[in-house]
């Protein structure tokens, strides 16, 4: 066994000293080790199987091709000689491993299915533990490779959350939110910085850890409807999703919102499958925190409560009603302090005062269609004045924020968000057909991936604007730093391109969604899949209906 290895190493040394290298030395060493393993396996099996014959035939052809290329300059096409040798190594190694350990693998595979035959066994079966460890390993390895390559990403809204985290840490103030933005994410950032220090790399590390929680929650949801091998498909897609990876590495509310939504959907499934009081309370708390992270989730509280009631069957059971009440009560308990804060500080009772400026107004203002704002027949004189002012700002080519600030100046004693929301609602009502047509167009564009996709290299500029500095990543203006940043960005981009949702053809995505929905309605065992499908489609629809293309 030692002789073939020595031959491989000797050949590598000779080639390394030669003027013209036939192939790189490491490939020869690998081939020598594989040759040793091959001879050993061949002697143990007595005769070569067809798998081994095919593998060695490919290896001989490949090595001959490489030798012909190096000696007689025979072209290798798009492949480099080293790539051909490595392919031979991998194919022969795979064939030998199959012969050597194939029986053991088949035995383990049978045990895997025998141990996990019932999808109701969540997290207890041996096969589930194996799957969870694989998911944790894959997700952790990818995130660790990504974590130390590039600075933490920031965008325009990141500045508000960074400033709020600072004011909250210093004197408990939420002033930068200005009543528009919810508080959960700034508090999340502030707590991490109080524990791990001011470097935003600590925030990214915690968010990447939450990404692993998202992967496990995805697997848990899939296991309620699918056997273990199929449940791994969506979980692995989540583990290597490039968009999720970028969001986890930035000061984005989505980095906290996505884990909360995923865990909330998993808890909802546990609830409708007969969960107790603890599950009900946990579901309400998670939905509340998610709503305080991104307000778009608030409407789904009612849907979850209805599901909790319906899960008890007909006639309605008292225990199902109690579960729904527990969900709603826990939600109210969590959000009430923030609602009271808004009443005391900003004069309104609710989670946000920004429906006008952050939702309806930006879409109507920047949409491809042209809306007529002025309406002299509106019964409210203040709304009439706002509509007239909006029309003037629109004709002048002002931004929606300038139009908002004018309404704020013109009516200092009125709630600006309420006035602008009333004006926007009037515009939508008068242009219902056009608004519906543009909504359908935006839905189609979203489904085709028409909205701008964030790339790693596009996210560096905002870091300098916000003055973010890190002891690991110091952003400077000199050429060497710019080159290093570009290289790190290219590496991170490569990691984020392992799987991107926009790489999947839109038609295939639509077909798979329709098939999954129909199958979930038709097959009782697949019924739990309706919860994540409905939640995902609902969030997409609300994002397109209101404003945020990226939400």
mmCIF file of C-alpha atoms in Angstrom, residues 22 28 30-31 63 105 114 141 147 166 190 197 215 234 259 282 285 303 305 326 388 394 430 440 449 503:
data_model
loop_
_atom_site.group_PDB
_atom_site.id
_atom_site.type_symbol
_atom_site.label_atom_id
_atom_site.label_comp_id
_atom_site.label_asym_id
_atom_site.label_seq_id
_atom_site.Cartn_x
_atom_site.Cartn_y
_atom_site.Cartn_z
ATOM 1 C CA UNK A 22 2.606 17.735 -16.960
ATOM 2 C CA UNK A 28 -0.593 13.582 -8.725
ATOM 3 C CA UNK A 30 -4.189 12.699 -4.860
ATOM 4 C CA UNK A 31 -4.099 10.266 -7.776
ATOM 5 C CA UNK A 63 -4.903 11.384 -17.814
ATOM 6 C CA UNK A 105 -24.715 3.395 3.421
ATOM 7 C CA UNK A 114 -37.632 3.131 9.415
ATOM 8 C CA UNK A 141 -20.132 26.958 7.700
ATOM 9 C CA UNK A 147 -19.005 36.840 8.362
ATOM 10 C CA UNK A 166 -27.551 54.877 20.514
ATOM 11 C CA UNK A 190 -28.792 48.148 21.389
ATOM 12 C CA UNK A 197 -19.543 46.022 22.276
ATOM 13 C CA UNK A 215 -33.352 27.131 8.903
ATOM 14 C CA UNK A 234 -36.791 23.880 1.697
ATOM 15 C CA UNK A 259 -36.590 34.472 11.989
ATOM 16 C CA UNK A 282 -45.566 31.862 22.665
ATOM 17 C CA UNK A 285 -45.623 36.908 21.809
ATOM 18 C CA UNK A 303 -55.911 34.968 10.816
ATOM 19 C CA UNK A 305 -56.745 33.450 16.007
ATOM 20 C CA UNK A 326 -54.501 33.437 24.770
ATOM 21 C CA UNK A 388 -54.546 70.631 -3.408
ATOM 22 C CA UNK A 394 -46.592 66.878 -7.850
ATOM 23 C CA UNK A 430 -61.260 57.898 -7.458
ATOM 24 C CA UNK A 440 -51.503 43.670 -10.923
ATOM 25 C CA UNK A 449 -37.930 39.367 -10.335
ATOM 26 C CA UNK A 503 -32.156 32.196 -10.416
#
